[in-house]
Coordinates of C-alpha atoms in Angstrom, one line a residue:
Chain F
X1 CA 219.1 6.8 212.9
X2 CA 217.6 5.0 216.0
X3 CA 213.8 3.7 215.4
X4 CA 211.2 6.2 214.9
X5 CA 208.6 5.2 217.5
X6 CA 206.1 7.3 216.9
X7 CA 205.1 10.5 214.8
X8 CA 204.3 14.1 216.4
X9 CA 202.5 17.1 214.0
X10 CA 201.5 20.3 214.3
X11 CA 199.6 21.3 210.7
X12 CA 198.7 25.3 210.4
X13 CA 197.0 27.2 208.3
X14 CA 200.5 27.6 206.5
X15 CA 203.2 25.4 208.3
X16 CA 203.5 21.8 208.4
X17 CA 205.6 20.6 211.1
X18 CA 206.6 16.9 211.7
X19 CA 208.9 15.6 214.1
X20 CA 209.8 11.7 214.4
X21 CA 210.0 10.4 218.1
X22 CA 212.3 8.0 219.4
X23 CA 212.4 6.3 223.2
X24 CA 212.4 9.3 225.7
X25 CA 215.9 10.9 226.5
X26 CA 217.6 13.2 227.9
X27 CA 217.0 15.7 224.4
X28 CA 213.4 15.0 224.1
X29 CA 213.6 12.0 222.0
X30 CA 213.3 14.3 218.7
X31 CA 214.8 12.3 216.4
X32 CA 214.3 14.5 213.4
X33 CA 212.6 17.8 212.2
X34 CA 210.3 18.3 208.6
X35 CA 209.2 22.1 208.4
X36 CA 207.2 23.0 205.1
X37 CA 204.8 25.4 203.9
X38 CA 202.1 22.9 202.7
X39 CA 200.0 24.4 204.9
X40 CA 195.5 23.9 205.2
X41 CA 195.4 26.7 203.1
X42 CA 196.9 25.0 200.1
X43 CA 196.0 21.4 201.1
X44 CA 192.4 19.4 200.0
X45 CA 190.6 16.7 202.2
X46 CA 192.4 14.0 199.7
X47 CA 195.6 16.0 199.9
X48 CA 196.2 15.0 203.4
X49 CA 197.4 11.8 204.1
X50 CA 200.0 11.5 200.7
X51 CA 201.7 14.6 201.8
X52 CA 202.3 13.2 205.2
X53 CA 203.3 9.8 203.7
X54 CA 205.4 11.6 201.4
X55 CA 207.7 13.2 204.7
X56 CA 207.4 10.3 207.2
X57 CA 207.4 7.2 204.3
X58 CA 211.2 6.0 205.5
X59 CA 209.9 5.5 209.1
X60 CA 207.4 3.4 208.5
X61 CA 207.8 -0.3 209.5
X62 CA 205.5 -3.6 209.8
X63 CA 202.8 -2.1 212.1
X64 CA 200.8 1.1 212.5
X65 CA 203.2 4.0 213.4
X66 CA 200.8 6.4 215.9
X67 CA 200.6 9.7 214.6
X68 CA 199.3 12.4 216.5
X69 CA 198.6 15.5 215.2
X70 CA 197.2 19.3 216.2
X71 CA 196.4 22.3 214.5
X72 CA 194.0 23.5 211.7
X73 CA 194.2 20.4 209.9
X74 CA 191.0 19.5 212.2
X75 CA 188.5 21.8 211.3
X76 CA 185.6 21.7 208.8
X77 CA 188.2 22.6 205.8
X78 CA 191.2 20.2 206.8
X79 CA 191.6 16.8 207.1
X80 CA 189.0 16.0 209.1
X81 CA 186.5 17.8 211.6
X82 CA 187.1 17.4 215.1
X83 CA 185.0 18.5 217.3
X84 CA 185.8 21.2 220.4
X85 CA 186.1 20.2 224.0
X86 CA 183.9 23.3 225.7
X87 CA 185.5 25.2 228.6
X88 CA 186.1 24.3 231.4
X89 CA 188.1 21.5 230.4
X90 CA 191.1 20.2 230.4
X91 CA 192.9 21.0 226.6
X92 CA 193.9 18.0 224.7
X93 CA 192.0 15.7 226.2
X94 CA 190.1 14.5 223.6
X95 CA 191.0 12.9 219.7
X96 CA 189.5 11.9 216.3
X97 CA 190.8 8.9 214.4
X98 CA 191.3 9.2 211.0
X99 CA 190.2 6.4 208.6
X100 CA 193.8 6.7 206.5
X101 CA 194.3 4.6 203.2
X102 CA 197.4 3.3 204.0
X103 CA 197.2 0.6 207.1
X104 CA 201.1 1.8 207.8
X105 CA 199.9 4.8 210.2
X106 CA 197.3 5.1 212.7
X107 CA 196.9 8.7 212.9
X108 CA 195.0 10.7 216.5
X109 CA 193.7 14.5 215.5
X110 CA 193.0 16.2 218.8
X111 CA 190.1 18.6 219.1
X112 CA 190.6 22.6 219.9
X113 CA 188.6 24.2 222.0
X114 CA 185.4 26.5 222.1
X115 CA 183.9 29.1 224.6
X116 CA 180.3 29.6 224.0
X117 CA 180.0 33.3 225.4
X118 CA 181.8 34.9 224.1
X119 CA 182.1 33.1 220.9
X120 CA 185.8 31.8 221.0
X121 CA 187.8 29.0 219.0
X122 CA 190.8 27.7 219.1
X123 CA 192.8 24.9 217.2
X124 CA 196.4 23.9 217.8
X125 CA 197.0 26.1 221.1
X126 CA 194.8 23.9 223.5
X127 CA 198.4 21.3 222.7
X128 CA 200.4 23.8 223.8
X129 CA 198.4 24.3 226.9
X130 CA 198.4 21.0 227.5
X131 CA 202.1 20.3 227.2
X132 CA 202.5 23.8 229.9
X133 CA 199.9 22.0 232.2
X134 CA 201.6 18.5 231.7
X135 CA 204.9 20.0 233.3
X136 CA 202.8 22.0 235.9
X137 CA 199.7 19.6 236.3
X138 CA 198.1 21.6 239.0
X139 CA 198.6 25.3 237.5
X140 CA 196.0 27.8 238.1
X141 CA 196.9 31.2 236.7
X142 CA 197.2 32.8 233.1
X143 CA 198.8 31.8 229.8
X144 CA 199.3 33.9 227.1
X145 CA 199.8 32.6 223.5
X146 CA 201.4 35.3 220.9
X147 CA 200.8 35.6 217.1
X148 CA 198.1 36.0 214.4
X149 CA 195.8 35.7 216.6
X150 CA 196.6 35.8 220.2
X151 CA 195.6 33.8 222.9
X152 CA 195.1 34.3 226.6
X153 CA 193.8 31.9 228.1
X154 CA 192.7 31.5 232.4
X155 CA 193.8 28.2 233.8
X156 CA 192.1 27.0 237.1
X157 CA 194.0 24.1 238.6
X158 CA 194.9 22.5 235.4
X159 CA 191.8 23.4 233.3
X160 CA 190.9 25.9 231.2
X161 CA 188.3 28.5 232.3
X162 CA 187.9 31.0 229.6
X163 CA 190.0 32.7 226.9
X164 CA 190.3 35.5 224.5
X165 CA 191.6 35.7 221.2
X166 CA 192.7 38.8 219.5
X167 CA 193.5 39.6 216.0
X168 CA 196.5 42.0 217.0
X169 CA 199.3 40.0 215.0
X170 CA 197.0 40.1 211.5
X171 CA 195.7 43.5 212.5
X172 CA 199.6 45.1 212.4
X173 CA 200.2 43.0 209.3
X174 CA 197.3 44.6 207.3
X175 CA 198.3 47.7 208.9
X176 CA 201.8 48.0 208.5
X177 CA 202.2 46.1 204.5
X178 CA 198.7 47.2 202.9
X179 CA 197.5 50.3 204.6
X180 CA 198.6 54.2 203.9
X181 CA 200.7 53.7 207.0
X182 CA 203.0 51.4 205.0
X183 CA 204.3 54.3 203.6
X184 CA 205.4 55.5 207.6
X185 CA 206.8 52.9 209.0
X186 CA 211.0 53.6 209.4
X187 CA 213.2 51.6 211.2
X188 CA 212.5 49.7 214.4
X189 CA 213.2 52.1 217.9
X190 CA 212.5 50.0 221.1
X191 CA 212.1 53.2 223.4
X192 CA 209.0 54.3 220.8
X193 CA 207.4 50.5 221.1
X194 CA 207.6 51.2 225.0
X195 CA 206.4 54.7 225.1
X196 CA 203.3 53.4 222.7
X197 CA 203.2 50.1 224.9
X198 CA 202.3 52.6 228.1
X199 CA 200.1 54.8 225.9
X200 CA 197.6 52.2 224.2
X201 CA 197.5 50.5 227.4
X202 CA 196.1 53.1 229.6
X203 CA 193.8 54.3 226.5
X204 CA 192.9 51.4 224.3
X205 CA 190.0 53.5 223.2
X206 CA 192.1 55.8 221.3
X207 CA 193.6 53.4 218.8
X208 CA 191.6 53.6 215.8
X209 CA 191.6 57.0 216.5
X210 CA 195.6 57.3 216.9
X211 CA 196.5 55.1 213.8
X212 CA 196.5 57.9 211.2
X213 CA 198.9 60.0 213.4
X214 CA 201.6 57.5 212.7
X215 CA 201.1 59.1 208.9
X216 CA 200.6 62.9 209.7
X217 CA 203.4 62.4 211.8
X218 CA 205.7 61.1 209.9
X219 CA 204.6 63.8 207.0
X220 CA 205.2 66.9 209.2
X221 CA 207.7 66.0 211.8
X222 CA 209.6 63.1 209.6
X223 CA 209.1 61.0 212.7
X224 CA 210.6 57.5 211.3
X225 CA 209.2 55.5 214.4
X226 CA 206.3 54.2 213.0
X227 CA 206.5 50.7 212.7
X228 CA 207.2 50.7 216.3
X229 CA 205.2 52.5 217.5
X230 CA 202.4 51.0 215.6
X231 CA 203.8 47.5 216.9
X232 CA 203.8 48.8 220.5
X233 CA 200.2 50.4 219.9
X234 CA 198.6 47.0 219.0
X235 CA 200.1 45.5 221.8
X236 CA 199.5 48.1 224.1
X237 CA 195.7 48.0 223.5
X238 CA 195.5 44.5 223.5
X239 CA 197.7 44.3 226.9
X240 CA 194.9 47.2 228.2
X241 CA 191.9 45.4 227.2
X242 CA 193.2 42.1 228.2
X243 CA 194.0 43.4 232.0
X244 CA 191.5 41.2 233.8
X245 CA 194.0 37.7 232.4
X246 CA 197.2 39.1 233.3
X247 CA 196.9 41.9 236.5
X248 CA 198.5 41.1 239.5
X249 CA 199.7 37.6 238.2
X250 CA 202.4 36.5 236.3
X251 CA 201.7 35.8 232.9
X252 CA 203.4 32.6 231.4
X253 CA 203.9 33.5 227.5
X254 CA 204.1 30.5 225.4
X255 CA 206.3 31.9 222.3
X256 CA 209.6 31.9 219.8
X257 CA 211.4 34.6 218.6
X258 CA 211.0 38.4 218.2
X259 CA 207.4 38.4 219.0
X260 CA 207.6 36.5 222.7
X261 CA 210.2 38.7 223.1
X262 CA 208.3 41.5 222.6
X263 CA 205.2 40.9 224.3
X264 CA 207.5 39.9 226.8
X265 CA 209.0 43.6 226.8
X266 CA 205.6 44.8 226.7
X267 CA 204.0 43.4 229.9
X268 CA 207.4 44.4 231.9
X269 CA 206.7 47.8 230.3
X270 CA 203.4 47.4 232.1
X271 CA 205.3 45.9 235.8
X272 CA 203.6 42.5 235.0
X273 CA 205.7 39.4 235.8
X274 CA 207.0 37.3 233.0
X275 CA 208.3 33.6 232.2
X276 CA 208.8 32.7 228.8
X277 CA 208.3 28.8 227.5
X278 CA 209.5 27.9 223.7
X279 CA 206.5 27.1 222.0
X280 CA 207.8 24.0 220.7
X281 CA 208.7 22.4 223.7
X282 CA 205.2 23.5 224.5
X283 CA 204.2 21.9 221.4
X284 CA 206.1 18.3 221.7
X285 CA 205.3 18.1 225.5
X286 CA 201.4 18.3 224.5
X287 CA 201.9 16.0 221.6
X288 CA 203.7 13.4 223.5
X289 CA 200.8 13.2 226.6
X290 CA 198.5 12.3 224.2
X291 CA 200.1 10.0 222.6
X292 CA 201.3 8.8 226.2
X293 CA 197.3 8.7 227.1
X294 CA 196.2 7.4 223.8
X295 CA 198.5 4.4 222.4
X296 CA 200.5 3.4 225.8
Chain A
X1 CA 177.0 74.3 174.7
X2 CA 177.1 77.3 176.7
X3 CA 180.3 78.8 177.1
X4 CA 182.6 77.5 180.0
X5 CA 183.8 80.2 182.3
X6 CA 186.3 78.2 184.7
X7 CA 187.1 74.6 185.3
X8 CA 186.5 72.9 189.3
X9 CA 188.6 70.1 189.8
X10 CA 188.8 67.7 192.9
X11 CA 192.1 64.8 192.1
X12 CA 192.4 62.4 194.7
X13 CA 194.4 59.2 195.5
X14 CA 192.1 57.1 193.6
X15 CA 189.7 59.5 191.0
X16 CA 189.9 63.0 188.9
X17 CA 186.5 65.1 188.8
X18 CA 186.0 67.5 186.6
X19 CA 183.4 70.1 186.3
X20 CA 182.8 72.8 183.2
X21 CA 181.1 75.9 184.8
X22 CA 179.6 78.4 182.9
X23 CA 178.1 81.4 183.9
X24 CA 176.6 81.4 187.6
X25 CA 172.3 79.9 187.7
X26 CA 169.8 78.3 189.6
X27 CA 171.5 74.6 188.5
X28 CA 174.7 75.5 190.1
X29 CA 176.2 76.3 186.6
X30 CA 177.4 72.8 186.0
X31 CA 177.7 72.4 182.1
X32 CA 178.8 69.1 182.2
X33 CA 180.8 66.6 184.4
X34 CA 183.9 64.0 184.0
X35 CA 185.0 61.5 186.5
X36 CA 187.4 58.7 186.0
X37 CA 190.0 56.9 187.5
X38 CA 193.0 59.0 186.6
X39 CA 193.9 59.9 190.4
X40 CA 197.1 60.5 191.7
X41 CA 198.2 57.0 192.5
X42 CA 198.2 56.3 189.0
X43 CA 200.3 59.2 187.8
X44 CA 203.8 61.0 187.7
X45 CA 204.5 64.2 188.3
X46 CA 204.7 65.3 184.3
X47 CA 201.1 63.3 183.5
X48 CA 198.9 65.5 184.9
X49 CA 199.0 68.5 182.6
X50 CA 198.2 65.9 179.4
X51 CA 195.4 64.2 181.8
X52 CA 193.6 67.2 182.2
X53 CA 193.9 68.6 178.8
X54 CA 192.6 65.5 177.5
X55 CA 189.2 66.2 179.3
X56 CA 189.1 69.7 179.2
X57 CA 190.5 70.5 175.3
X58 CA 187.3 71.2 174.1
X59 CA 186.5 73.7 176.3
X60 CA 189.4 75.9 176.0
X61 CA 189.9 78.9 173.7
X62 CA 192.3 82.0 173.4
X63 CA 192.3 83.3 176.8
X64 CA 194.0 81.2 179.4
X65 CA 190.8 79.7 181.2
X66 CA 190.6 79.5 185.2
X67 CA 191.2 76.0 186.6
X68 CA 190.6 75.9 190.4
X69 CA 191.4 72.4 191.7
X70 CA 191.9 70.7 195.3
X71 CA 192.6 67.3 196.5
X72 CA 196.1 64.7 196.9
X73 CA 197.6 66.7 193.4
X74 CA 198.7 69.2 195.9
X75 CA 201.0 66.5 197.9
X76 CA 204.7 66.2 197.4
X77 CA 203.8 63.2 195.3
X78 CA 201.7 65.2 193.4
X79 CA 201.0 67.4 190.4
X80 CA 202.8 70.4 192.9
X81 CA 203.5 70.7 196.6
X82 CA 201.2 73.0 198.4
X83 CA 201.7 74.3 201.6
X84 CA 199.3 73.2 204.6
X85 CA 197.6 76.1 206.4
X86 CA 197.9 75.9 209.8
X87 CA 194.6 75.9 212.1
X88 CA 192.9 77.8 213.9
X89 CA 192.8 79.1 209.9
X90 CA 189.7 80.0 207.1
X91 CA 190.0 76.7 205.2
X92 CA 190.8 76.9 201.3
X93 CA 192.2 80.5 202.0
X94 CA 195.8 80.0 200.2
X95 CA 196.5 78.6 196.7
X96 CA 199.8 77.8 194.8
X97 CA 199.9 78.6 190.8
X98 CA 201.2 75.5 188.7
X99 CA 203.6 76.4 185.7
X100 CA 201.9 74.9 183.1
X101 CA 203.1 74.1 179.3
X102 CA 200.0 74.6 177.8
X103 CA 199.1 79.0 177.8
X104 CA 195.4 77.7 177.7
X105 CA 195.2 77.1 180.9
X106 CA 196.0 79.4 184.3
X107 CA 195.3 76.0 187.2
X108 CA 196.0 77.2 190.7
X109 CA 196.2 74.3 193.6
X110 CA 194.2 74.6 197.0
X111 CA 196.3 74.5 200.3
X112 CA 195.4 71.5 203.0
X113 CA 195.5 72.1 206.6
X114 CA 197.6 71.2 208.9
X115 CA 197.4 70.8 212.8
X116 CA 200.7 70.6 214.7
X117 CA 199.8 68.7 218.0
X118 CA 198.1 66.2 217.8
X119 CA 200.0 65.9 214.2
X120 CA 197.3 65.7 211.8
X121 CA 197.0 66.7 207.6
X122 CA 194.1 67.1 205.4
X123 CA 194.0 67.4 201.6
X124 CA 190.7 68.0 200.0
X125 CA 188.7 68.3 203.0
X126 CA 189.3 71.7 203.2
X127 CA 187.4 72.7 200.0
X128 CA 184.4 71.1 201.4
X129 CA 184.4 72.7 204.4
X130 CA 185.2 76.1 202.8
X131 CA 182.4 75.2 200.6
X132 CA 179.6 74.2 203.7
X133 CA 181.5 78.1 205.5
X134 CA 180.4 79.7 202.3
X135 CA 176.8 79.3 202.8
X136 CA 177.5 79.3 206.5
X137 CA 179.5 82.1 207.2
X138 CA 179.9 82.5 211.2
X139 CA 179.3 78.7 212.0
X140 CA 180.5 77.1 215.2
X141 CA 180.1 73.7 215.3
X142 CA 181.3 70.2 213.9
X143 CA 181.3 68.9 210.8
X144 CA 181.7 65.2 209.7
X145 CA 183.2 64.2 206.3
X146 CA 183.1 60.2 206.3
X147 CA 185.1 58.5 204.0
X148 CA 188.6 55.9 203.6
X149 CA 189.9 58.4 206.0
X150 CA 187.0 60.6 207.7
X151 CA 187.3 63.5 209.6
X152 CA 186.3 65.0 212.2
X153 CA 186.6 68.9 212.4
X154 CA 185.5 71.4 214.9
X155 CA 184.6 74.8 213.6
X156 CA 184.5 78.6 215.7
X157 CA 183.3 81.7 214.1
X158 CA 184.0 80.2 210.6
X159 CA 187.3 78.9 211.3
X160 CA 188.9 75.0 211.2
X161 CA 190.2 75.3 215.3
X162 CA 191.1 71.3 215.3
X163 CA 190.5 68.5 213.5
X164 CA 190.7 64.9 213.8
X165 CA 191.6 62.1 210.8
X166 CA 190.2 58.4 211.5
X167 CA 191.0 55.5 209.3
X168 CA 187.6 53.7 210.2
X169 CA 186.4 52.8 205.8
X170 CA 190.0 51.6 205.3
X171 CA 190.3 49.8 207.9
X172 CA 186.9 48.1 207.8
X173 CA 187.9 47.2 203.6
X174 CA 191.2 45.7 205.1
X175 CA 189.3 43.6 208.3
X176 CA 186.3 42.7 205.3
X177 CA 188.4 42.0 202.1
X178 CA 191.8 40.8 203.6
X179 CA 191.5 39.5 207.1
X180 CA 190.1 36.0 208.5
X181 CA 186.9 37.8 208.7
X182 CA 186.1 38.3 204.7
X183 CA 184.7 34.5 205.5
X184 CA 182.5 35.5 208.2
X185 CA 180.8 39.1 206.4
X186 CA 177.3 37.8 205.2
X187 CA 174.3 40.0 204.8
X188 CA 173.4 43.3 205.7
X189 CA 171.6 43.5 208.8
X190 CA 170.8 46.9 210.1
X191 CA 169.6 46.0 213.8
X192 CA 172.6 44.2 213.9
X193 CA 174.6 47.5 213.1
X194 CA 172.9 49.7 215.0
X195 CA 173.8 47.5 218.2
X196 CA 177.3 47.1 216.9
X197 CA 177.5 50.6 216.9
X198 CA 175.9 51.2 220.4
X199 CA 177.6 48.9 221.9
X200 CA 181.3 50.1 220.6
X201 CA 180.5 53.6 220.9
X202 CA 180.0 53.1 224.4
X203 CA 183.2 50.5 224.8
X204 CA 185.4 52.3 222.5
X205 CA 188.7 50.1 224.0
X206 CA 186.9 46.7 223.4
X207 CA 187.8 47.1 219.3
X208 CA 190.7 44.6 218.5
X209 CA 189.7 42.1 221.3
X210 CA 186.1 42.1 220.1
X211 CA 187.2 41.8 216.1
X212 CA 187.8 37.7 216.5
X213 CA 184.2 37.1 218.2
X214 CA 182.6 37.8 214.9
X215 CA 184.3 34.4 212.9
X216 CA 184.1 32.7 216.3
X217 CA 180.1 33.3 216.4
X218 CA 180.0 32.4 212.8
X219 CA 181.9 28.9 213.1
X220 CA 179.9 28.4 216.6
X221 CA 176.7 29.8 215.7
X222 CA 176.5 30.3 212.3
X223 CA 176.0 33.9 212.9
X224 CA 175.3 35.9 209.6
X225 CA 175.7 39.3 210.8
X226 CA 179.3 40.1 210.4
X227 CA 179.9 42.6 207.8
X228 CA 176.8 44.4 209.7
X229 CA 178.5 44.4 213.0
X230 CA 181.8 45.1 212.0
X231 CA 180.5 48.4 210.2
X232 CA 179.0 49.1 213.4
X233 CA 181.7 48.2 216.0
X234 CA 184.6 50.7 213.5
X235 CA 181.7 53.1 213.0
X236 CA 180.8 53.1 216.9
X237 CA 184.4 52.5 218.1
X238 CA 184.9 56.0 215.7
X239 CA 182.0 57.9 217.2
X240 CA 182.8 56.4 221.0
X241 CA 186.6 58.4 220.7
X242 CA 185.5 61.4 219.1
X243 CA 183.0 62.3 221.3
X244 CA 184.3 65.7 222.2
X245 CA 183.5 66.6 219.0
X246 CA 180.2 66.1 218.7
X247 CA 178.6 65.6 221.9
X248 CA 175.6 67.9 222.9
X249 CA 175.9 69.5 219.6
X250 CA 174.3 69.2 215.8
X251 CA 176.6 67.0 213.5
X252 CA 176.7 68.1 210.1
X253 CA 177.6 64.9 207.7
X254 CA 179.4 66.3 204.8
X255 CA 178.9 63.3 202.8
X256 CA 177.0 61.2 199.7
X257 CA 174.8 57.4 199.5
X258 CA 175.5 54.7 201.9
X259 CA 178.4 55.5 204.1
X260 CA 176.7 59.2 205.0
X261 CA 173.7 57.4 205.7
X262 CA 175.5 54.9 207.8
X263 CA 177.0 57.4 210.0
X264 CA 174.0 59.6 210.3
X265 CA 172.0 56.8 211.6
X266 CA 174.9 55.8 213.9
X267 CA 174.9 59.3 215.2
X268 CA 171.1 59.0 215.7
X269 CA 171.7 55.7 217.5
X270 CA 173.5 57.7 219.8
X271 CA 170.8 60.3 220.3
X272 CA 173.3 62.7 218.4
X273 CA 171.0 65.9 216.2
X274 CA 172.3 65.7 212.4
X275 CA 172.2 67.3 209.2
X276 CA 173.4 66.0 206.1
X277 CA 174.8 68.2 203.1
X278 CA 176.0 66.3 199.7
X279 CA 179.4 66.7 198.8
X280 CA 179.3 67.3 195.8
X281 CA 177.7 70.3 196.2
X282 CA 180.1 71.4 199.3
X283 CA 183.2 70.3 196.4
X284 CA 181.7 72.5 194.1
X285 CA 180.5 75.9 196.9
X286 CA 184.2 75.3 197.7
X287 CA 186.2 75.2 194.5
X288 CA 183.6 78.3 193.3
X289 CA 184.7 80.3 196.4
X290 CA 187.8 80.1 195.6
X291 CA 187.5 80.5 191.8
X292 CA 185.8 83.8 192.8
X293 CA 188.6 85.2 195.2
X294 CA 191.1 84.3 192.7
X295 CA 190.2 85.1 189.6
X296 CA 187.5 87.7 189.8

């Protein structure tokens, strides 16, 4: 394996993801890929730093390796607090250092962001943004961040302006596995997720009030479309309320999988423009500009 | 003890009532009353006859006594199936007789309602409303019966003409028990409801994307309100959709303690007239009207 030069991580509520970096190349320089579930969730302060040793130990040499990390590991319950850079700002622009046992690593914990009104957080995306906006430095226009909690975010020549987050991933999770609609949820039907999609977005008013259909539905008609339509019904309503981020611009989703896919299918739905970016290019292109502006 | 004349019974998802009624008085005729957590969730198809002889055995003699029941034991899950009346219809107005084992007992099962478009069921509902029709014969107005799943049900010339389910209590217990925001409930704090609830019943579409604000202003500004305002922003996002029910008229709360309170003052917030009748008492007007059409 050629020499790990320095260390990227992203450290969730319930992912840890490491990558080791070599010299830039043509692939990205990744020189290898660690995903586990020792997420913040299950992790105390003192827990940090010997799971990470434990993963990256064999690339460790003679000197500090730089470490740079993002995600929920920074808040008040992690590994250490960092603070939030307040919009307007440009995301990932500033770091914590943390005081690490072991003189092998020297590891850089960059702050999220907040908006003071409305109240808004975020940890972990702002690295995304900055690896989008490292690739387009002078962007102005509208990013939107799928999953638990979703994130659009307003971008104004490379900063960021305001965002929003909403709960709609946890929301159809609760919804969907612990409600009375768990019992109506069938298999998935694209056309229903559309037809939903175009529904909740024109009314996102009637949601809570159209959520216990899904049931009476399925009870009296046997309609079996409920998952998606109760997929395309959270989306919908968060596409309608969210109208003033994406309308009359393209929106550039930062995603993986079914879910970009879907939001993806959602905003067309709506004859929005979309460009999809993997979130972990996203991810590593953030990572590495800090690194870049912190240790070179 | 006096002598028992006929049995009421309410089973739902989650608890069994029972009532011994004796001859009719000024107390209602209640000779004595039985709740526990027996409800239909917890039980096949072949436990309920043993449940309810296990409570009721004392009171039974040579004659097959009158058991009048309503609630989720008529679902196909249930004790039997019983057919959903179809509105416009007089609520509680068709019953399905149960082949019991035991002679002692002659149980017959109240119909729900069903409304074909937009698809909607109720079980148990009914026999309140039949019960608040009872002592209301020719009404025309709404009535409210909060609960897990409240309802909303408009009423002509003593007849259910449309009614609306809303899954407002569960979903606040999923959001407050389950979600990121169980760290972010606090205290009660009724001004902070009552502007929850003004402000969602007038922005009925700003539901999900307002949900994450309340952990944001926690984390940001230690807000303490959260369980308060998130009552009031279901409660006032509940009242905001269904305001073709209710506006410009009286709302009659069919309802008991702190959640009928919550939505009367919400109603009042919203310079909506109401009235509140106990449940309990509509249950029981209910059941008896029945009892009496059946039986006597």
């Amino acid at each position: 394996m050629s020499t790990v030069t320095w260390i990227a991580v992203d450290w969730g509520s319930s992912n840890l993801r490491i990558w080791a970096m070599g010299a830039d190349g043509a692939d990205g320089a990744v020189l290898e890929r660690i995903t586990t579930d020792q997420g913040m969730l299950e992790l105390t302060k003192d827990q940090y730093e010997p799971v990470l040793l434990s993963h990256i130990a064999p690339w460790l040499g003679d000197t500090a390796m730089p470490v740079v990390a993002c995600g929920m590991l920074g808040s008040r319950q992690g590994w250490i607090e960092a603070p939030y850079g307040t919009v307007p700002v440009s995301p990932a622009s500033q770091t914590v250092t943390v005081q690490t046992h072991d003189p092998r690593i020297d590891v850089r914990v960059i702050a999220g962001l907040q908006q003071l009104e409305p109240a808004d957080v975020m940890r972990g995306e702002e690295t995304q943004i900055a690896g989008y906006l490292a690739q387009n430095p002078s962007y102005s226009g509208v990013l939107c961040l799928p999953g638990t909690h979703s994130k659009w975010v307003a971008i104004d020549a490379g900063k960021v302006t305001s965002f929003q987050t909403v709960l709609t991933g946890e929301l159809f999770n609760l919804l969907a596995d612990k409600s009375i609609l768990r019992h109506s949820m069938g298999a998935w039907d694209e056309a229903s997720f559309l037809q939903a999609v175009a529904q909740s977005a024109q009314s996102p008013e009637a949601l809570l009030t159209g959520l216990f259909g899904l049931r009476a539905s399925q009870l009296l008609r046997g309609d079996d479309t409920g998952k998606s339509r109760l997929s395309g019904m959270v989306i919908g309503t968060e596409l309608g309320a969210t109208k003033a981020f994406w309308q009359g611009k393209e929106t550039v989703i930062i995603g993986a999988g079914e879910l970009a896919r879907l939001y993806g299918a959602a905003l067309q739905q709506l004859n929005a423009t979309v460009k999809v970016e993997k979130v972990e290019e996203m991810t590593l292109s953030g990572l590495k500009t800090v690194y870049e502006s912190v240790f070179k």
